[in-house]
């Protein structure tokens, strides 16, 4: 839904464009005012927003009575100026006083923590510092335990205690932003930002060449990189667990004192350290393998922070190879939320924290804000400089939340703006209209072996309508596994051929390409002129001779439809007249590959397809450069897949069940989250190890294959093809099996450690079975004792709707899983857990409002934004 302000801006612009004749809307602006007022008031959140709405309504009502073009011109200019914040409110309407509005309605949803509940929301930092914490320790006295021992092991950088002192608290603006700061002129803002980008990390105290190299390994070369290098997580020293509250199976952080450290030998002769630690409530054992030097680090009595999985071993609590850190006394004293950054070899946590602290202190206030003032005041987002301080060194949970909200909004807003700009660029190039008549389309549909679903028909209608235009189509076809996207694509490709053009379909693997070639060939034969359509397959397996022949056929136009893999975007491929490019499983391809395929024609129409369900709200941002069609219907007559969540004790029975299915001639998938057991996640079944066990012990009479992401593409293809031919009974796999491989004979999929996957991804796995005539089963094995995980998995038993599952995932686990699927560069949304529906909608609304008013970002207050947006687009290196 567009925002009320966006609608108003559009109408006012239209009124401008049509010469101020009060014709932009039927009935005139005065009648529009009445409808608009309701929406606008509903969306308003602060008194001055309501004042603005009332003012606009009265102007709109008075518009008709203005009898000169000049007066109307002036009225429209004024209204646009007010909406965009260029013109301040008239004198009669005072701006809301900065300190009187409690932030309750628009505040973040997190309930106040007990320690914050008594604080007035606005002066938290001051009261926290003054009343709740001891005087800051003078720097000279800070000598955290373990400091001396650090030196030997942490490399060249010694710690200077001074720099580790907590940063000065900044006032919390919350939603009281006070008087807007005068915006910098765009060129000055750009110059400042570029400067931060060009300032090398070596300007920081004690950062020399060696340290700079380490930082570079983390992708940090400039001060700008440092500023936006958000913590990977936080250790909350205000709310840690005590040992007596630990629960086995949970990853927890504790602060403990070291009682003893002894060297032991494992049975195989491997030495390890056995440490006993305690706090005031209980004792715990901790073992460290392969880090014998820690013996010197952990002295009796030293305070350590341990973070790891809690296990129960012979009735005792224990952790194995937890992440650890010496306690820094100042953190304990101030009860801070401490940032934890990604590290690299030779870069200690405290060193990194010191560097970040220095960066923030010296540079955070120099970052110019690119958000136009109008957006800032409408959204009530925190100040950018303040947010940068707080994201790194938060003074409270509330502050951290507000900072996250602000910075996540920025990512979403810039991304959305960039996508809209990209779309505008594409659409400004003339396309090639492809028009087919009903005399072709209707018999084609009638000849299909099934009735198209309503959703398929709607998709076809939308796609053909797009293709008929002289603007190139850019459409995303999203539909659950098995929803019948191939038939829709086949009809679109047929239409292109019918109109005298060529069509190409690119899939991520040869197996998929071969499957598509078979089904598309079969489908196109049913078109009225189908027997004349030349369909060919081009993959990495195509012989040299055939490839040359295909190249020639594509160049002279004798081949109408080409289906293939990356082989389609090789240099030798040239089309005579590519009219439609289709990309399947689009998230497997980068933006560049999409662009390369497109560039093989003259602005061909583009259809990208995905089976990855993404909540609609989020899709509208992630794919704002595309139009969206969703097939939300599965063809009738499918037997739903029987899904069960089971515990570890039932696993043997599940194996028995798999054997019985294989005895009936069926095949099975067994999926594990990781390739190899890592020391960190040693409770995770690893595909490689488990493959050994399963093939030698449990399923020694069956034929078992292994598939994982570290195999080469051709090794992977070989295994999958062997399985697809029925020459393997069981395929043991990591998550790579997710790609739409079609093995109709497979009837069981068993997924280990199911709680580690997102629901949408589990749903994708589940879609690997149930593709044939056989009743199919999905078994989710989960050891998770927590009811949260159980409940989440339960959703898979209850629903087969991928979009519903994606929504649930989003609510329960945040957007991380979903955004992780978008593999076009991880840096786009760094604070994934904060990407919530409310924020996504807000960013969309604001980006669209700015875009509606100024699509070229030509206004002075949008120039810096334009610069940032272009930087993102350049970075994505889209060739189109
Ligand atoms: P996906 O959307 O996952 O790519 P496919 O296009 O591979 O799905 O279709 C899955 C199966 O459903 C195919 O065997 C296809 O022939 C069949 N199919 C497609 N549309 C219909 C329909 N309307 N009614 C019945 N079966 C259909
Ligand atoms: Mg498909």
Short mmCIF file of C-alpha atoms in Angstrom, two decimals, residues 490-662:
data_model
loop_
_atom_site.label_atom_id
_atom_site.label_comp_id
_atom_site.label_asym_id
_atom_site.label_seq_id
_atom_site.Cartn_x
_atom_site.Cartn_y
_atom_site.Cartn_z
CA UNK A 490 6.90 -22.58 -21.62
CA UNK A 491 3.88 -20.60 -22.75
CA UNK A 492 5.82 -17.34 -22.51
CA UNK A 493 8.67 -18.85 -24.53
CA UNK A 494 6.23 -20.21 -27.07
CA UNK A 495 4.76 -16.73 -27.43
CA UNK A 496 8.20 -15.27 -28.13
CA UNK A 497 8.83 -17.85 -30.84
CA UNK A 498 5.39 -17.31 -32.28
CA UNK A 499 6.26 -13.62 -32.59
CA UNK A 500 9.41 -14.49 -34.53
CA UNK A 501 11.88 -14.17 -31.65
CA UNK A 502 14.08 -16.58 -29.75
CA UNK A 503 13.78 -17.58 -26.11
CA UNK A 504 16.39 -18.81 -23.63
CA UNK A 505 16.00 -20.56 -20.29
CA UNK A 506 18.94 -20.73 -17.90
CA UNK A 507 19.03 -23.14 -14.94
CA UNK A 508 21.70 -23.51 -12.24
CA UNK A 509 22.68 -27.15 -12.89
CA UNK A 510 22.89 -29.46 -15.90
CA UNK A 511 20.42 -31.84 -14.34
CA UNK A 512 17.85 -29.11 -13.99
CA UNK A 513 18.57 -27.86 -17.50
CA UNK A 514 18.08 -31.37 -18.87
CA UNK A 515 14.81 -31.73 -16.97
CA UNK A 516 13.61 -28.42 -18.32
CA UNK A 517 14.66 -29.29 -21.85
CA UNK A 518 12.55 -32.44 -21.70
CA UNK A 519 9.47 -30.82 -20.23
CA UNK A 520 9.63 -27.64 -22.30
CA UNK A 521 10.09 -29.65 -25.50
CA UNK A 522 7.06 -31.74 -24.61
CA UNK A 523 4.97 -28.70 -23.74
CA UNK A 524 5.90 -26.65 -26.79
CA UNK A 525 4.91 -29.50 -29.06
CA UNK A 526 1.36 -28.83 -27.91
CA UNK A 527 1.42 -25.26 -29.24
CA UNK A 528 -0.53 -24.78 -32.50
CA UNK A 529 2.70 -24.31 -34.47
CA UNK A 530 4.71 -26.37 -31.98
CA UNK A 531 6.12 -28.98 -34.32
CA UNK A 532 8.17 -26.29 -36.05
CA UNK A 533 9.78 -25.01 -32.89
CA UNK A 534 13.42 -25.95 -32.54
CA UNK A 535 14.38 -26.56 -28.89
CA UNK A 536 17.98 -27.38 -27.94
CA UNK A 537 19.97 -28.07 -24.79
CA UNK A 538 23.36 -26.49 -24.07
CA UNK A 539 25.33 -27.40 -20.94
CA UNK A 540 28.90 -28.05 -19.91
CA UNK A 541 28.41 -31.63 -21.04
CA UNK A 542 27.52 -30.71 -24.60
CA UNK A 543 30.17 -31.97 -27.01
CA UNK A 544 32.36 -29.47 -28.81
CA UNK A 545 30.90 -30.35 -32.22
CA UNK A 546 27.32 -29.99 -31.01
CA UNK A 547 28.16 -26.76 -29.25
CA UNK A 548 29.49 -25.24 -32.47
CA UNK A 549 26.38 -26.35 -34.27
CA UNK A 550 24.18 -24.81 -31.58
CA UNK A 551 26.15 -21.55 -31.67
CA UNK A 552 25.55 -21.39 -35.39
CA UNK A 553 21.86 -22.19 -35.03
CA UNK A 554 21.38 -19.50 -32.41
CA UNK A 555 23.22 -16.95 -34.51
CA UNK A 556 21.25 -17.62 -37.70
CA UNK A 557 17.95 -17.99 -35.87
CA UNK A 558 17.23 -21.59 -36.83
CA UNK A 559 17.14 -22.57 -33.15
CA UNK A 560 14.09 -21.02 -31.48
CA UNK A 561 14.48 -22.05 -27.86
CA UNK A 562 17.70 -22.76 -26.02
CA UNK A 563 17.76 -24.30 -22.58
CA UNK A 564 20.94 -24.61 -20.59
CA UNK A 565 23.24 -23.72 -17.77
CA UNK A 566 25.92 -21.02 -17.45
CA UNK A 567 27.01 -22.32 -20.83
CA UNK A 568 24.36 -19.96 -22.23
CA UNK A 569 26.23 -16.87 -21.13
CA UNK A 570 29.60 -17.81 -22.58
CA UNK A 571 31.13 -15.46 -25.07
CA UNK A 572 30.52 -17.64 -28.13
CA UNK A 573 26.75 -17.53 -27.65
CA UNK A 574 25.09 -15.05 -29.95
CA UNK A 575 21.45 -14.82 -30.74
CA UNK A 576 19.77 -13.76 -33.90
CA UNK A 577 16.85 -12.20 -32.02
CA UNK A 578 16.58 -13.00 -28.34
CA UNK A 579 13.14 -11.83 -27.27
CA UNK A 580 12.73 -13.51 -23.89
CA UNK A 581 15.24 -14.64 -21.28
CA UNK A 582 14.01 -16.89 -18.47
CA UNK A 583 16.08 -17.67 -15.39
CA UNK A 584 15.10 -20.50 -13.09
CA UNK A 585 15.99 -20.66 -9.39
CA UNK A 586 17.18 -17.13 -9.75
CA UNK A 587 18.78 -16.82 -6.32
CA UNK A 588 21.43 -19.24 -7.52
CA UNK A 589 22.62 -16.68 -10.00
CA UNK A 590 24.24 -13.34 -9.33
CA UNK A 591 22.86 -10.10 -10.66
CA UNK A 592 25.70 -9.98 -13.16
CA UNK A 593 24.71 -13.29 -14.71
CA UNK A 594 21.18 -12.08 -15.08
CA UNK A 595 22.61 -9.02 -16.80
CA UNK A 596 24.87 -11.05 -19.07
CA UNK A 597 22.04 -13.20 -20.33
CA UNK A 598 19.96 -10.13 -20.92
CA UNK A 599 22.77 -8.46 -22.80
CA UNK A 600 22.68 -11.30 -25.34
CA UNK A 601 19.65 -9.62 -26.87
CA UNK A 602 18.43 -6.09 -27.47
CA UNK A 603 16.56 -5.39 -24.25
CA UNK A 604 14.81 -8.76 -24.22
CA UNK A 605 11.99 -9.40 -21.81
CA UNK A 606 13.17 -11.02 -18.62
CA UNK A 607 11.33 -13.55 -16.50
CA UNK A 608 13.03 -14.85 -13.37
CA UNK A 609 11.55 -17.71 -11.40
CA UNK A 610 12.06 -18.86 -7.86
CA UNK A 611 10.59 -21.50 -5.61
CA UNK A 612 11.94 -19.75 -2.55
CA UNK A 613 8.98 -18.39 -0.69
CA UNK A 614 9.69 -14.93 0.63
CA UNK A 615 7.09 -12.96 2.55
CA UNK A 616 5.48 -10.50 0.20
CA UNK A 617 6.48 -7.43 2.18
CA UNK A 618 10.11 -8.39 2.05
CA UNK A 619 9.95 -9.42 -1.60
CA UNK A 620 8.77 -5.91 -2.46
CA UNK A 621 12.08 -4.57 -1.20
CA UNK A 622 14.46 -7.34 -2.22
CA UNK A 623 13.01 -7.41 -5.70
CA UNK A 624 11.87 -3.84 -6.02
CA UNK A 625 13.54 -3.82 -9.43
CA UNK A 626 11.12 -6.50 -10.60
CA UNK A 627 7.38 -6.84 -10.88
CA UNK A 628 6.08 -9.63 -8.77
CA UNK A 629 3.77 -12.50 -9.66
CA UNK A 630 3.05 -15.11 -7.04
CA UNK A 631 1.61 -18.53 -7.85
CA UNK A 632 -0.07 -19.31 -4.58
CA UNK A 633 -1.82 -22.47 -5.60
CA UNK A 634 -0.68 -26.05 -6.05
CA UNK A 635 -2.37 -28.09 -8.80
CA UNK A 636 -5.08 -30.30 -7.37
CA UNK A 637 -4.69 -34.01 -6.82
CA UNK A 638 -1.33 -34.03 -5.10
CA UNK A 639 -1.02 -36.26 -2.05
CA UNK A 640 0.37 -34.09 0.72
CA UNK A 641 3.72 -35.17 2.10
CA UNK A 642 3.42 -36.79 5.49
CA UNK A 643 5.67 -34.78 7.81
CA UNK A 644 6.79 -35.91 11.27
CA UNK A 645 9.05 -34.35 13.89
CA UNK A 646 10.85 -37.02 15.89
CA UNK A 647 13.39 -37.13 18.73
CA UNK A 648 16.76 -38.87 18.71
CA UNK A 649 15.38 -42.00 20.32
CA UNK A 650 13.13 -42.63 17.35
CA UNK A 651 15.89 -42.40 14.78
CA UNK A 652 16.47 -46.15 14.56
CA UNK A 653 12.83 -46.67 13.74
CA UNK A 654 13.08 -44.04 11.06
CA UNK A 655 16.02 -45.93 9.52
CA UNK A 656 13.87 -49.04 9.55
CA UNK A 657 11.16 -47.12 7.78
CA UNK A 658 13.60 -45.94 5.11
CA UNK A 659 14.69 -49.53 4.58
CA UNK A 660 11.10 -50.60 4.08
CA UNK A 661 10.58 -47.85 1.49
CA UNK A 662 13.73 -48.90 -0.35
#
